[in-house]
């Protein structure tokens, strides 16, 4: 069987987090009664004139800068003509040949190192307005369709990548990193269920044959409603294209680009239509809107206001705080509020690794168990920092720190008062030695076993020690018992 490479490019439409639409003052709030957030402009009524939302442009420029894009000084709006019932004007205001941002890049990586880190080139990111939402009742056996125009005119940023992705893992990593970046920038809520982030995938194969390399026709996959769906659809489509090539031998250029829809239940892509060429859309500059000019001063200001990107934060965590790349990745994935909490804990206790463990493991486990959000966590960063410092100083036995942590969350008290309430304190070394001597005297069999090389026999004493003194540190008990037996 010949070898093939899968060639993937992604188009991501992100709804920008503005309060009002791109060319009118209507609200962009999700979930309102259908057709209650409309006006003559977004309904496309005759004589209504659009006015550009400067906040949408600001968010788009910020995203472009974060993707290392060029921001041209001059950009304009174009009309993309097509007919569909959810597009009342008969055209979408978009950007054609002069996008707001272009030629950027995004580095992708894998925590589990299943692929090498690489840079994915960004072709462009342009602004456009969204269409309305149609719901078809065919499934219910009825022929009627309903149209909700609340979404019409909502600002979208369309981010187009070059075909640099080679498999579904890389595509997933690209989407994860892009979503993380957009979330850190605060430009979108990226809520896929509400349609704030939509993905289309362009895919074809490069097949090695004895006669040379052959490319299969490009297919655009639509209706990808989750990142998991993107992965599954890409894996399915690569295999389908290979089978199709074996059966028909059809090459790129011999067949038009087609669109296929992903059916998540069937686990298959299904033919939809042959794709329009851009000439079919009759793009032309929108005569109702002035071109957008970005001055060097505006750009410098935007650059200065750019918040740190996830990649920079991971780098800071590994360089300044000496966390492993894996830990840094986990921490950054938890989001900006958790990361700020981490910095505050470290400021208090000075131990980044311990802070990271508590936050990424204990706190996450507790939140899950209690079914709480991070924002509801009843544990100020300074208090967790104090808890970590007490353990480091040996004043709080590690073995009981988790118990103190849970009690602090329950009561809202600080570590000191909780330790007092639970009767927890550091154990005097001489007390521990006395305890070990007592245990060894009462368990001669264990002593014999250890002398005969069975060190694990000590385990039987640890439980007994904990019962007699809950503050006793198991690791120290083990060490002391072994030392005492060696002297016997
Ligand atoms: Zn409107
Ligand atoms: Mn688009």
CSV table of C-alpha atoms and ligand atoms in Angstrom, one decimal:
chain,number,residue,atom,x,y,z
A,1,UNK,CA,0.0,0.0,0.0
A,2,UNK,CA,1.4,3.4,-0.9
A,3,UNK,CA,2.3,5.9,1.8
A,4,UNK,CA,0.4,9.1,2.2
A,5,UNK,CA,0.5,12.3,4.1
A,6,UNK,CA,-2.6,14.1,5.3
A,7,UNK,CA,-2.6,17.8,4.5
A,8,UNK,CA,-4.9,19.9,6.8
A,9,UNK,CA,-5.7,23.6,7.0
A,10,UNK,CA,-8.3,24.9,9.5
A,11,UNK,CA,-10.7,27.8,9.3
A,12,UNK,CA,-11.9,28.9,12.7
A,13,UNK,CA,-14.7,31.4,13.2
A,14,UNK,CA,-14.6,33.1,16.6
A,15,UNK,CA,-17.4,35.2,17.9
A,16,UNK,CA,-15.8,38.3,19.5
A,17,UNK,CA,-16.9,39.3,23.0
A,18,UNK,CA,-18.4,42.7,22.1
A,19,UNK,CA,-21.6,43.9,23.7
A,20,UNK,CA,-23.1,45.0,20.4
A,21,UNK,CA,-23.0,43.8,16.8
A,22,UNK,CA,-20.4,44.7,14.2
A,23,UNK,CA,-22.4,47.4,12.3
A,24,UNK,CA,-25.3,48.3,14.6
A,25,UNK,CA,-26.1,48.8,18.3
A,26,UNK,CA,-28.1,45.5,18.8
A,27,UNK,CA,-27.1,43.3,21.7
A,28,UNK,CA,-25.0,40.1,21.0
A,29,UNK,CA,-26.3,38.4,24.1
A,30,UNK,CA,-26.9,34.6,23.6
A,31,UNK,CA,-30.2,32.9,24.4
A,32,UNK,CA,-32.7,35.8,24.0
A,33,UNK,CA,-36.2,35.3,22.5
A,34,UNK,CA,-35.8,34.8,18.7
A,35,UNK,CA,-35.8,38.0,16.6
A,36,UNK,CA,-35.8,40.3,19.6
A,37,UNK,CA,-32.2,41.6,19.0
A,38,UNK,CA,-32.6,43.1,15.6
A,39,UNK,CA,-32.9,46.5,13.9
A,40,UNK,CA,-33.2,48.0,10.4
A,41,UNK,CA,-29.4,47.7,9.9
A,42,UNK,CA,-29.0,44.0,10.7
A,43,UNK,CA,-32.3,43.1,9.1
A,44,UNK,CA,-31.0,44.7,5.9
A,45,UNK,CA,-33.9,47.1,5.5
A,46,UNK,CA,-33.7,49.6,2.6
A,47,UNK,CA,-31.9,52.8,3.5
A,48,UNK,CA,-30.3,51.5,6.7
A,49,UNK,CA,-26.6,52.3,7.0
A,50,UNK,CA,-24.0,50.3,8.9
A,51,UNK,CA,-21.6,51.9,11.4
A,52,UNK,CA,-18.4,50.0,12.3
A,53,UNK,CA,-17.9,48.8,15.9
A,54,UNK,CA,-14.5,50.0,16.9
A,55,UNK,CA,-14.3,47.6,19.8
A,56,UNK,CA,-14.5,44.6,17.4
A,57,UNK,CA,-11.6,46.0,15.4
A,58,UNK,CA,-9.6,46.5,18.6
A,59,UNK,CA,-10.2,42.8,19.7
A,60,UNK,CA,-9.3,41.6,16.2
A,61,UNK,CA,-6.1,43.6,16.1
A,62,UNK,CA,-5.1,42.3,19.5
A,63,UNK,CA,-5.7,38.7,18.3
A,64,UNK,CA,-3.7,39.4,15.1
A,65,UNK,CA,-0.8,40.7,17.2
A,66,UNK,CA,-0.9,37.7,19.5
A,67,UNK,CA,-0.7,35.5,16.5
A,68,UNK,CA,2.4,37.4,15.3
A,69,UNK,CA,0.4,38.7,12.3
A,70,UNK,CA,1.2,41.8,10.2
A,71,UNK,CA,-1.4,44.5,10.7
A,72,UNK,CA,-1.6,46.5,7.4
A,73,UNK,CA,-2.1,50.2,7.7
A,74,UNK,CA,-5.1,50.0,5.4
A,75,UNK,CA,-7.9,47.5,5.2
A,76,UNK,CA,-11.5,47.6,3.9
A,77,UNK,CA,-14.9,45.9,3.9
A,78,UNK,CA,-16.2,43.9,1.1
A,79,UNK,CA,-19.6,42.4,0.3
A,80,UNK,CA,-19.8,38.7,-0.2
A,81,UNK,CA,-23.0,38.0,-2.2
A,82,UNK,CA,-25.0,34.8,-1.7
A,83,UNK,CA,-28.6,33.9,-1.2
A,84,UNK,CA,-29.7,32.1,2.0
A,85,UNK,CA,-32.8,32.7,4.1
A,86,UNK,CA,-30.7,33.5,7.2
A,87,UNK,CA,-28.9,36.4,5.4
A,88,UNK,CA,-31.5,39.1,5.0
A,89,UNK,CA,-29.3,41.6,3.1
A,90,UNK,CA,-28.4,39.0,0.4
A,91,UNK,CA,-24.7,39.6,1.2
A,92,UNK,CA,-22.3,39.3,4.1
A,93,UNK,CA,-20.0,42.1,5.0
A,94,UNK,CA,-16.6,40.5,5.1
A,95,UNK,CA,-13.0,41.2,4.0
A,96,UNK,CA,-11.7,39.9,0.8
A,97,UNK,CA,-8.3,41.0,-0.6
A,98,UNK,CA,-7.1,43.3,2.2
A,99,UNK,CA,-7.7,41.5,5.5
A,100,UNK,CA,-7.2,43.3,8.9
A,101,UNK,CA,-4.3,40.9,9.8
A,102,UNK,CA,-2.2,38.4,7.8
A,103,UNK,CA,1.0,36.2,7.8
A,104,UNK,CA,1.1,35.1,11.4
A,105,UNK,CA,2.0,31.9,13.2
A,106,UNK,CA,1.1,29.8,16.2
A,107,UNK,CA,3.4,27.3,17.8
A,108,UNK,CA,1.8,23.9,18.7
A,109,UNK,CA,3.2,21.4,21.1
A,110,UNK,CA,2.2,18.1,22.8
A,111,UNK,CA,2.6,17.5,26.6
A,112,UNK,CA,2.9,13.8,25.9
A,113,UNK,CA,5.4,14.4,23.1
A,114,UNK,CA,3.5,12.4,20.5
A,115,UNK,CA,4.7,15.0,17.9
A,116,UNK,CA,7.5,17.5,17.8
A,117,UNK,CA,6.6,21.1,18.5
A,118,UNK,CA,6.1,23.1,15.3
A,119,UNK,CA,5.0,26.4,14.0
A,120,UNK,CA,1.7,26.6,12.1
A,121,UNK,CA,1.5,29.5,9.7
A,122,UNK,CA,-1.6,31.7,9.9
A,123,UNK,CA,-2.7,32.9,6.5
A,124,UNK,CA,-5.0,35.7,7.7
A,125,UNK,CA,-7.5,36.7,10.3
A,126,UNK,CA,-10.3,38.9,9.0
A,127,UNK,CA,-13.4,40.4,10.5
A,128,UNK,CA,-16.9,39.6,9.2
A,129,UNK,CA,-20.5,39.6,10.3
A,130,UNK,CA,-22.3,36.4,11.3
A,131,UNK,CA,-25.5,35.2,9.6
A,132,UNK,CA,-28.7,34.3,11.4
A,133,UNK,CA,-29.7,30.8,12.6
A,134,UNK,CA,-32.1,28.5,10.7
A,135,UNK,CA,-33.7,25.5,12.2
A,136,UNK,CA,-35.2,22.9,9.9
A,137,UNK,CA,-38.0,20.7,11.0
A,138,UNK,CA,-37.4,17.9,8.4
A,139,UNK,CA,-36.6,15.5,11.2
A,140,UNK,CA,-40.1,16.0,12.7
A,141,UNK,CA,-41.6,15.2,9.3
A,142,UNK,CA,-42.6,18.8,8.7
A,143,UNK,CA,-41.4,21.0,5.9
A,144,UNK,CA,-41.2,24.3,7.7
A,145,UNK,CA,-38.0,26.1,8.7
A,146,UNK,CA,-37.6,28.8,11.3
A,147,UNK,CA,-35.2,31.7,11.2
A,148,UNK,CA,-33.8,33.6,14.2
A,149,UNK,CA,-31.9,36.8,13.2
A,150,UNK,CA,-30.6,37.6,16.7
A,151,UNK,CA,-27.1,36.4,15.6
A,152,UNK,CA,-27.2,38.3,12.3
A,153,UNK,CA,-24.4,40.9,12.3
A,154,UNK,CA,-22.5,39.5,15.3
A,155,UNK,CA,-18.7,40.1,14.9
A,156,UNK,CA,-16.7,37.1,13.8
A,157,UNK,CA,-13.0,36.8,13.4
A,158,UNK,CA,-12.2,34.2,10.8
A,159,UNK,CA,-8.7,32.7,11.4
A,160,UNK,CA,-7.3,30.8,8.5
A,161,UNK,CA,-4.3,28.6,8.8
A,162,UNK,CA,-1.9,27.4,6.1
A,163,UNK,CA,-2.2,23.7,5.3
A,164,UNK,CA,0.6,23.0,7.8
A,165,UNK,CA,-1.1,20.3,9.9
A,166,UNK,CA,-0.4,16.7,9.2
A,167,UNK,CA,-2.8,14.6,11.4
A,168,UNK,CA,-5.7,14.9,13.7
A,169,UNK,CA,-3.4,15.2,16.8
A,170,UNK,CA,-1.7,18.3,15.4
A,171,UNK,CA,-5.1,19.7,14.4
A,172,UNK,CA,-6.4,19.2,17.9
A,173,UNK,CA,-3.3,20.7,19.5
A,174,UNK,CA,-3.7,23.8,17.2
A,175,UNK,CA,-7.3,24.2,18.2
A,176,UNK,CA,-6.5,23.8,21.9
A,177,UNK,CA,-3.7,26.3,21.7
A,178,UNK,CA,-5.7,28.8,19.7
A,179,UNK,CA,-8.7,28.5,22.1
A,180,UNK,CA,-6.3,29.0,25.1
A,181,UNK,CA,-4.8,32.1,23.5
A,182,UNK,CA,-8.2,33.6,22.7
A,183,UNK,CA,-9.4,32.9,26.3
A,184,UNK,CA,-6.2,34.5,27.8
A,185,UNK,CA,-6.7,37.6,25.5
A,186,UNK,CA,-10.3,37.8,26.6
A,187,UNK,CA,-11.5,38.3,23.0
A,188,UNK,CA,-14.0,35.5,23.0
A,189,UNK,CA,-15.7,33.2,25.5
A,190,UNK,CA,-15.0,30.3,23.0
A,191,UNK,CA,-18.2,28.6,24.0
A,192,UNK,CA,-18.7,25.9,21.3
A,193,UNK,CA,-22.1,24.8,22.5
A,194,UNK,CA,-23.3,28.4,21.9
A,195,UNK,CA,-21.5,28.6,18.6
A,196,UNK,CA,-18.9,31.1,19.7
A,197,UNK,CA,-16.2,29.0,18.1
A,198,UNK,CA,-16.8,27.1,14.9
A,199,UNK,CA,-14.3,25.0,12.9
A,200,UNK,CA,-14.1,24.1,9.2
A,201,UNK,CA,-11.4,21.8,8.0
A,202,UNK,CA,-9.8,21.6,4.6
A,203,UNK,CA,-8.1,18.3,4.0
A,204,UNK,CA,-6.5,16.3,1.2
A,205,UNK,CA,-3.8,13.6,0.8
A,206,UNK,CA,-0.4,13.6,-0.8
A,207,UNK,CA,0.1,10.0,-1.9
A,208,UNK,CA,3.5,8.5,-2.8
A,209,UNK,CA,3.2,6.4,-5.9
A,210,UNK,CA,5.9,4.8,-8.1
A,211,UNK,CA,5.0,7.4,-10.7
A,212,UNK,CA,5.6,10.3,-8.2
A,213,UNK,CA,3.5,12.2,-5.7
A,214,UNK,CA,-0.2,12.6,-6.3
A,215,UNK,CA,-2.6,15.0,-4.5
A,216,UNK,CA,-6.2,14.2,-4.0
A,217,UNK,CA,-9.0,16.8,-4.4
A,218,UNK,CA,-9.5,19.1,-1.4
A,219,UNK,CA,-12.5,18.5,0.7
A,220,UNK,CA,-13.9,21.1,3.2
A,221,UNK,CA,-15.5,19.5,6.2
A,222,UNK,CA,-18.3,21.4,7.9
A,223,UNK,CA,-20.6,20.9,10.9
A,224,UNK,CA,-17.8,20.2,13.3
A,225,UNK,CA,-19.4,20.9,16.7
A,226,UNK,CA,-16.5,19.9,19.0
A,227,UNK,CA,-12.8,19.5,18.9
A,228,UNK,CA,-13.3,15.7,19.3
A,229,UNK,CA,-15.5,15.8,16.2
A,230,UNK,CA,-12.7,17.6,14.3
A,231,UNK,CA,-10.3,14.8,15.2
A,232,UNK,CA,-12.7,12.0,14.3
A,233,UNK,CA,-13.8,13.7,11.0
A,234,UNK,CA,-10.1,14.2,9.9
A,235,UNK,CA,-9.2,10.5,10.6
A,236,UNK,CA,-12.3,9.3,8.8
A,237,UNK,CA,-11.8,11.7,5.8
A,238,UNK,CA,-8.2,10.7,5.3
A,239,UNK,CA,-9.1,7.1,5.0
A,240,UNK,CA,-12.2,7.8,2.8
A,241,UNK,CA,-10.1,9.9,0.4
A,242,UNK,CA,-7.5,7.1,0.2
A,243,UNK,CA,-10.2,4.6,-0.7
A,244,UNK,CA,-11.7,7.0,-3.2
A,245,UNK,CA,-8.3,7.5,-4.8
A,246,UNK,CA,-7.8,3.7,-5.1
A,247,UNK,CA,-11.2,3.3,-6.7
A,248,UNK,CA,-11.3,6.4,-9.0
A,249,UNK,CA,-7.7,7.7,-9.3
A,250,UNK,CA,-9.1,11.2,-9.1
A,251,UNK,CA,-6.5,13.9,-8.6
A,252,UNK,CA,-6.5,17.5,-7.4
A,253,UNK,CA,-7.6,19.7,-10.3
A,254,UNK,CA,-9.6,17.0,-12.0
A,255,UNK,CA,-12.6,17.4,-9.7
A,256,UNK,CA,-14.0,20.6,-8.0
A,257,UNK,CA,-13.4,21.2,-4.4
A,258,UNK,CA,-16.3,19.7,-2.5
A,259,UNK,CA,-18.0,20.3,0.9
A,260,UNK,CA,-18.8,17.4,3.2
A,261,UNK,CA,-20.8,17.5,6.4
A,262,UNK,CA,-19.7,15.6,9.5
A,263,UNK,CA,-22.3,13.3,10.9
A,264,UNK,CA,-21.2,12.7,14.5
A,265,UNK,CA,-23.6,9.9,15.2
A,266,UNK,CA,-22.8,7.9,12.1
A,267,UNK,CA,-19.1,8.8,12.4
A,268,UNK,CA,-18.9,9.7,8.7
A,269,UNK,CA,-18.6,12.7,6.4
A,270,UNK,CA,-21.4,13.0,3.8
A,271,UNK,CA,-21.3,14.9,0.5
A,272,UNK,CA,-23.0,18.2,0.6
A,273,UNK,CA,-22.3,20.3,-2.5
A,274,UNK,CA,-19.5,21.3,-4.8
A,275,UNK,CA,-17.9,24.4,-3.4
A,276,UNK,CA,-18.3,27.9,-4.9
A,277,UNK,CA,-15.2,29.6,-6.3
A,278,UNK,CA,-14.6,33.1,-4.8
A,279,UNK,CA,-15.7,34.5,-8.2
A,280,UNK,CA,-19.2,33.2,-7.6
A,281,UNK,CA,-19.5,35.5,-4.6
A,282,UNK,CA,-19.1,38.6,-6.7
A,283,UNK,CA,-17.0,40.4,-3.9
A,284,UNK,CA,-16.8,44.1,-4.2
A,285,UNK,CA,-15.9,46.9,-1.7
A,286,UNK,CA,-18.8,47.9,0.5
A,287,UNK,CA,-19.7,51.5,-0.6
A,288,UNK,CA,-21.5,52.2,2.8
A,289,UNK,CA,-18.4,51.7,4.9
A,290,UNK,CA,-15.2,53.7,5.1
A,291,UNK,CA,-11.9,51.8,4.9
A,292,UNK,CA,-10.1,51.2,8.2
A,293,UNK,CA,-6.7,52.8,8.8
A,294,UNK,CA,-4.5,51.7,11.6
A,295,UNK,CA,-1.8,54.2,12.6
A,296,UNK,CA,1.7,53.2,13.9
A,297,UNK,CA,0.7,54.9,17.2
A,298,UNK,CA,-2.5,52.8,17.5
A,299,UNK,CA,-0.5,49.7,16.8
A,300,UNK,CA,2.2,50.6,19.3
A,301,UNK,CA,-0.5,51.1,21.9
A,302,UNK,CA,-2.2,47.8,21.1
A,303,UNK,CA,1.2,46.0,21.3
A,304,UNK,CA,1.9,47.6,24.7
A,305,UNK,CA,-1.5,46.5,26.0
A,306,UNK,CA,-1.2,42.9,24.8
A,307,UNK,CA,-1.5,40.6,27.8
A,308,UNK,CA,1.1,37.8,28.1
A,309,UNK,CA,0.3,34.8,25.9
A,310,UNK,CA,0.1,31.2,27.1
A,311,UNK,CA,3.4,30.3,25.4
A,312,UNK,CA,5.1,33.2,27.2
A,313,UNK,CA,3.6,32.2,30.5
A,314,UNK,CA,4.7,28.6,30.2
A,315,UNK,CA,8.2,29.8,29.4
A,316,UNK,CA,8.1,32.1,32.5
A,317,UNK,CA,7.0,29.2,34.7
A,318,UNK,CA,9.8,26.9,33.5
A,319,UNK,CA,12.5,29.6,33.5
A,320,UNK,CA,11.7,31.6,36.6
A,321,UNK,CA,9.9,29.1,38.7
A,322,UNK,CA,11.7,26.0,37.5
A,323,UNK,CA,8.6,24.0,36.8
A,324,UNK,CA,8.7,21.1,34.3
A,325,UNK,CA,7.2,21.9,30.9
A,326,UNK,CA,4.5,19.4,31.7
A,327,UNK,CA,3.5,21.2,35.0
A,328,UNK,CA,3.7,24.6,33.3
A,329,UNK,CA,1.4,23.3,30.6
A,330,UNK,CA,-1.2,21.9,33.1
A,331,UNK,CA,-1.1,25.1,35.2
A,332,UNK,CA,-1.6,27.5,32.2
A,333,UNK,CA,-4.4,25.3,30.8
A,334,UNK,CA,-6.3,26.0,34.1
A,335,UNK,CA,-6.7,29.6,33.0
A,336,UNK,CA,-5.6,33.1,34.1
A,337,UNK,CA,-7.4,33.3,37.4
A,338,UNK,CA,-5.8,30.0,38.6
A,339,UNK,CA,-2.4,31.2,37.3
A,340,UNK,CA,-2.7,34.4,39.3
A,341,UNK,CA,-3.6,32.4,42.3
A,342,UNK,CA,-0.5,30.3,41.8
A,343,UNK,CA,1.7,33.4,41.7
A,344,UNK,CA,0.1,34.7,45.0
A,345,UNK,CA,0.7,31.3,46.7
A,346,UNK,CA,4.3,31.3,45.6
A,347,UNK,CA,4.8,34.9,46.8
A,348,UNK,CA,3.8,33.6,50.3
A,349,UNK,CA,5.6,30.3,50.5
A,350,UNK,CA,8.4,30.6,47.9
A,351,UNK,CA,7.9,27.0,46.8
A,352,UNK,CA,6.7,26.9,43.2
A,353,UNK,CA,6.7,23.1,42.8
A,354,UNK,CA,4.6,22.6,46.0
A,355,UNK,CA,2.2,25.4,45.0
A,356,UNK,CA,1.8,23.8,41.6
A,357,UNK,CA,1.1,20.3,43.1
A,358,UNK,CA,-1.5,21.7,45.5
A,359,UNK,CA,-3.2,23.7,42.8
A,360,UNK,CA,-3.2,21.3,40.0
A,361,UNK,CA,-3.9,18.2,42.1
A,362,UNK,CA,-5.5,18.8,45.5
A,363,UNK,CA,-7.5,21.9,44.6
A,364,UNK,CA,-8.7,20.4,41.4
A,365,UNK,CA,-9.7,17.2,43.1
A,366,UNK,CA,-11.5,19.1,45.9
A,367,UNK,CA,-13.4,21.3,43.4
A,368,UNK,CA,-14.5,18.3,41.4
A,369,UNK,CA,-15.5,16.3,44.5
A,370,UNK,CA,-17.5,19.3,45.9
A,371,UNK,CA,-18.8,20.2,42.4
A,372,UNK,CA,-17.5,23.8,42.7
A,373,UNK,CA,-16.0,26.3,40.4
A,374,UNK,CA,-12.5,27.7,41.1
A,375,UNK,CA,-14.1,31.1,41.8
A,376,UNK,CA,-16.1,29.6,44.6
A,377,UNK,CA,-13.0,28.2,46.4
A,378,UNK,CA,-13.0,29.2,50.0
A,379,UNK,CA,-9.3,29.4,50.4
A,380,UNK,CA,-7.3,32.6,49.8
A,381,UNK,CA,-3.9,32.2,48.2
A,382,UNK,CA,-2.1,33.6,51.3
A,383,UNK,CA,-3.6,30.8,53.4
A,384,UNK,CA,-2.6,28.0,51.1
A,385,UNK,CA,0.9,29.6,51.0
A,386,UNK,CA,1.0,29.6,54.8
A,387,UNK,CA,-0.1,25.9,54.8
A,388,UNK,CA,2.8,25.0,52.4
A,389,UNK,CA,5.3,27.0,54.5
A,390,UNK,CA,4.2,25.1,57.7
A,391,UNK,CA,4.8,21.8,56.0
A,392,UNK,CA,8.2,22.9,54.8
A,393,UNK,CA,9.2,24.1,58.3
A,394,UNK,CA,8.2,20.7,59.7
A,395,UNK,CA,5.5,22.3,61.9
A,396,UNK,CA,2.7,20.4,60.1
A,397,UNK,CA,3.3,16.7,59.3
A,398,UNK,CA,2.9,16.1,55.5
A,399,UNK,CA,0.7,13.1,56.4
A,400,UNK,CA,-1.9,15.4,57.9
A,401,UNK,CA,-1.6,18.4,55.6
A,402,UNK,CA,-4.4,17.2,53.4
A,403,UNK,CA,-6.8,17.0,56.4
A,404,UNK,CA,-5.9,20.5,57.4
A,405,UNK,CA,-6.4,21.7,53.9
A,406,UNK,CA,-9.9,20.2,53.7
A,407,UNK,CA,-10.8,21.6,57.2
A,408,UNK,CA,-9.6,25.1,56.1
A,409,UNK,CA,-11.9,25.0,53.1
A,410,UNK,CA,-14.8,23.8,55.3
A,411,UNK,CA,-14.4,26.3,58.1
A,412,UNK,CA,-12.7,29.3,56.3
A,413,UNK,CA,-10.2,29.3,59.2
A,414,UNK,CA,-6.4,29.6,58.7
A,415,UNK,CA,-4.0,26.8,59.1
A,416,UNK,CA,-2.9,27.6,62.6
A,417,UNK,CA,-6.4,27.6,64.1
A,418,UNK,CA,-7.3,24.4,62.2
A,419,UNK,CA,-4.3,22.7,63.5
A,420,UNK,CA,-5.2,23.7,67.0
A,421,UNK,CA,-8.8,22.5,66.6
A,422,UNK,CA,-7.5,19.1,65.3
A,423,UNK,CA,-4.8,18.8,67.9
A,424,UNK,CA,-2.1,18.7,65.2
A,425,UNK,CA,1.4,19.7,66.0
A,426,UNK,CA,5.0,18.8,65.2
A,427,UNK,CA,6.1,15.6,66.9
A,428,UNK,CA,9.2,15.7,69.1
A,429,UNK,CA,11.9,13.4,67.8
A,430,UNK,CA,12.4,11.8,71.2
A,431,UNK,CA,8.7,11.0,71.3
A,432,UNK,CA,8.9,9.3,68.0
A,433,UNK,CA,12.0,7.2,69.0
A,434,UNK,CA,10.1,6.1,72.2
A,435,UNK,CA,7.1,5.1,70.1
A,436,UNK,CA,9.3,3.1,67.7
A,437,UNK,CA,11.1,1.3,70.6
A,438,UNK,CA,7.7,0.4,72.0
A,439,UNK,CA,6.5,-1.0,68.7
A,440,UNK,CA,9.6,-3.0,68.1
A,441,UNK,CA,9.5,-4.5,71.6
A,442,UNK,CA,5.9,-5.6,71.0
A,443,UNK,CA,6.6,-7.0,67.5
A,444,UNK,CA,9.7,-9.3,67.6
A,445,UNK,CA,8.5,-11.1,64.4
A,446,UNK,CA,8.9,-7.9,62.5
A,447,UNK,CA,12.4,-7.4,63.9
A,448,UNK,CA,13.4,-10.9,62.8
A,449,UNK,CA,11.9,-10.4,59.3
A,450,UNK,CA,13.8,-7.2,58.8
A,451,UNK,CA,17.1,-8.8,60.1
A,452,UNK,CA,16.5,-11.5,57.5
A,453,UNK,CA,16.3,-9.0,54.7
A,454,UNK,CA,12.6,-8.4,54.5
A,455,UNK,CA,12.5,-4.6,55.0
A,456,UNK,CA,8.9,-4.3,53.8
A,457,UNK,CA,7.8,-6.0,57.1
A,458,UNK,CA,8.1,-2.6,58.7
A,459,UNK,CA,4.9,-1.7,56.9
A,460,UNK,CA,3.0,-3.5,59.6
A,461,UNK,CA,4.3,-1.1,62.2
A,462,UNK,CA,3.3,2.1,60.3
A,463,UNK,CA,-0.4,1.6,60.8
A,464,UNK,CA,0.0,0.9,64.5
A,465,UNK,CA,2.2,4.0,64.9
A,466,UNK,CA,-0.4,6.2,63.2
A,467,UNK,CA,-3.0,4.9,65.6
A,468,UNK,CA,-1.0,5.7,68.6
A,469,UNK,CA,0.1,9.1,67.3
A,470,UNK,CA,-1.8,10.5,64.3
A,471,UNK,CA,0.9,13.3,63.9
A,472,UNK,CA,3.7,10.7,63.3
A,473,UNK,CA,5.2,10.9,59.9
A,474,UNK,CA,5.2,7.4,58.3
A,475,UNK,CA,8.4,8.0,56.4
A,476,UNK,CA,10.2,9.0,59.6
A,477,UNK,CA,8.8,6.1,61.5
A,478,UNK,CA,10.1,3.7,58.9
A,479,UNK,CA,13.6,5.3,59.0
A,480,UNK,CA,13.8,5.3,62.8
A,481,UNK,CA,12.6,1.6,63.1
A,482,UNK,CA,15.3,0.5,60.5
A,483,UNK,CA,18.0,2.5,62.4
A,484,UNK,CA,16.9,0.9,65.7
A,485,UNK,CA,16.8,-2.6,64.3
A,486,UNK,CA,20.3,-2.2,62.8
A,487,UNK,CA,21.6,-1.4,66.3
A,488,UNK,CA,19.9,-4.4,67.9
B,1,LIG,ZN1,-29.1,45.5,14.6
B,2,LIG,MN1,-16.3,33.2,7.0
